[in-house]
């Protein structure tokens, strides 16, 4: 029997993983987390999923970076090498913080001064706090002097944000997940919440038990489809055909909310004209859903007292991702299913702080609070707030994640600072991304592990894990919550905020933030949406939802109740036509690859694959394939199979999973030994600049090298 450990202290914090933002408490003994319990937070009511409850010991993993590292002069940077943690010291040598920071910032400064401000770029992190995101983008905009700053929002919901800002003036959700308990109809499209937002999924399941009708639309049969009133397994890449057909029905059968359309929207006539030819009968063969089902779902959605739409990356990660979301917005607007409890739009945000990092300005075309760099007066406003001389800030939008990788190849970007992101795993066509990273003249990586990206670094700065620091985090519901420090960083690792500030000093900035609260207080004075959230409120209340305009404002969970945050207060219909994926299957590459996540592993796996319980449950790289497709190859479950696209190949173990449609294979992107992004296509949505992770052409054969 194992003796139960008695904790020395309990520290209240939030989960470091997905965007649901469950509140939890860490039980700590001897500077070690020994267990985790759920707290009564607004998004979780004490519930936690397997990641939140058991995924905490990555912080104590022996592979944690403990001291700054500098690349040895003779160590090669080769794009084709696999990461080998055992060989780190062949490639890097230990350094003091003074030496590492002097080299890290000094070389960036000299590149800036020699080749110009636009020769530098920075990627921040959706895993860091709001304050880290804010300070990082401020460093890039002032210290580098460019707007070349981005983060993984570009890889997940950039297209959703583009469509939402264009259509309704706000890139965030209109209602919290929990609002599904007030809805009569819930559409979940292109999302697998049971896996990716597990506690959020429990609220949807509860709503179904209480009588709500769930419509699941997905090319893959997710677990949630079992509870669905209707499951629409549409053909991959045909979202617009299916959604336009539903709109056609709503208009044809006059299920419109005329009053809402007249009082609160513009552009309806154009969309009415656009969907005329998208009859359910014409679209059924394209999307694979019978016309009568399309009609039934359209009627259900339009006529219920409250309908919510929740979506994920199955919608957004296409070259037509923005168009997909434009259709979802149009559905809500023409039926008035927005702006009231139980009716609205909810893009399920992936990482624990991707909402907050975007809000804080970690995006190349906008300052904090989505204030566009090109809008007259915005740079002047931030120059005043940041005590800069007029004309200091760049007025040109910067480059996005994938654009930066191309710019390196062209010699336009020469130096980078990457904090907590792992583009050598997460970017599309990752062989190309790795080749780009290997061509940088200077790369500074700040992280807690020797990630695949760190392999290409010139300087590695050891940072703090989530439970080792205090900061605020904003979940998918727009709720700002406090994560509190429970343990100390190992060895000589430092807090990220301290490191960013030191980098700032090296770039000539005279910053002197003494505490994380000072950064947050500065943020709220430049971001009207959180103006009413003081650090003290966060400490006292633990969670405050924005918009929160003044300190007496309780925050607004449901927005757009009276108007939209657009210039004229109205939402705008934007029509979308069916366009197809950039790369369709053909005789040489006859199958489709769909990438995504799995329950036990989070994103590129740098944390969860070092969490002992989670890695024990899902230890090996797998490809989910329909039994018929595997049988056609002559294989059986557990066999090695090799997937190949025009850009690369990987070998992994076949798992029979008939939730994948015939002709399509699903692979999680968390396995470094089978980095599936070697295969994905870097084609971009023209509006959100998001890559098409959810669709590319591949071929498969039995066998391969694990
Ligand atoms: Fe953490 Fe998300 Fe699981 Fe909640 S649902 S415990 S936030 S991973």
XYZ file of C-alpha atoms and ligand atoms in Angstrom, residues 15-22 24 44 47-53 196-200 602, ligand 1:
31
model
C -5.847 24.396 -15.530
C -2.849 24.880 -17.847
C -4.401 23.052 -20.780
C -7.523 23.806 -22.796
C -9.612 26.919 -23.285
C -12.449 25.787 -21.014
C -10.458 27.296 -18.144
C -11.328 24.964 -15.283
C -8.363 23.876 -9.763
C -16.206 23.833 -14.418
C -15.221 19.173 -12.736
C -11.858 18.345 -14.315
C -10.892 16.090 -17.208
C -8.012 13.633 -17.321
C -5.544 16.303 -18.439
C -6.420 18.753 -15.692
C -6.537 16.119 -12.967
C -10.599 18.830 -26.851
C -12.846 20.646 -24.356
C -13.900 17.742 -22.155
C -15.499 19.633 -19.289
C -17.263 21.929 -21.764
C -2.346 18.556 -25.813
Fe -8.211 21.484 -18.177
Fe -9.745 21.750 -20.310
Fe -9.726 19.486 -18.965
Fe -10.824 21.658 -17.913
S -11.532 20.590 -19.723
S -9.496 20.202 -16.865
S -9.457 23.271 -18.692
S -8.011 20.366 -20.103
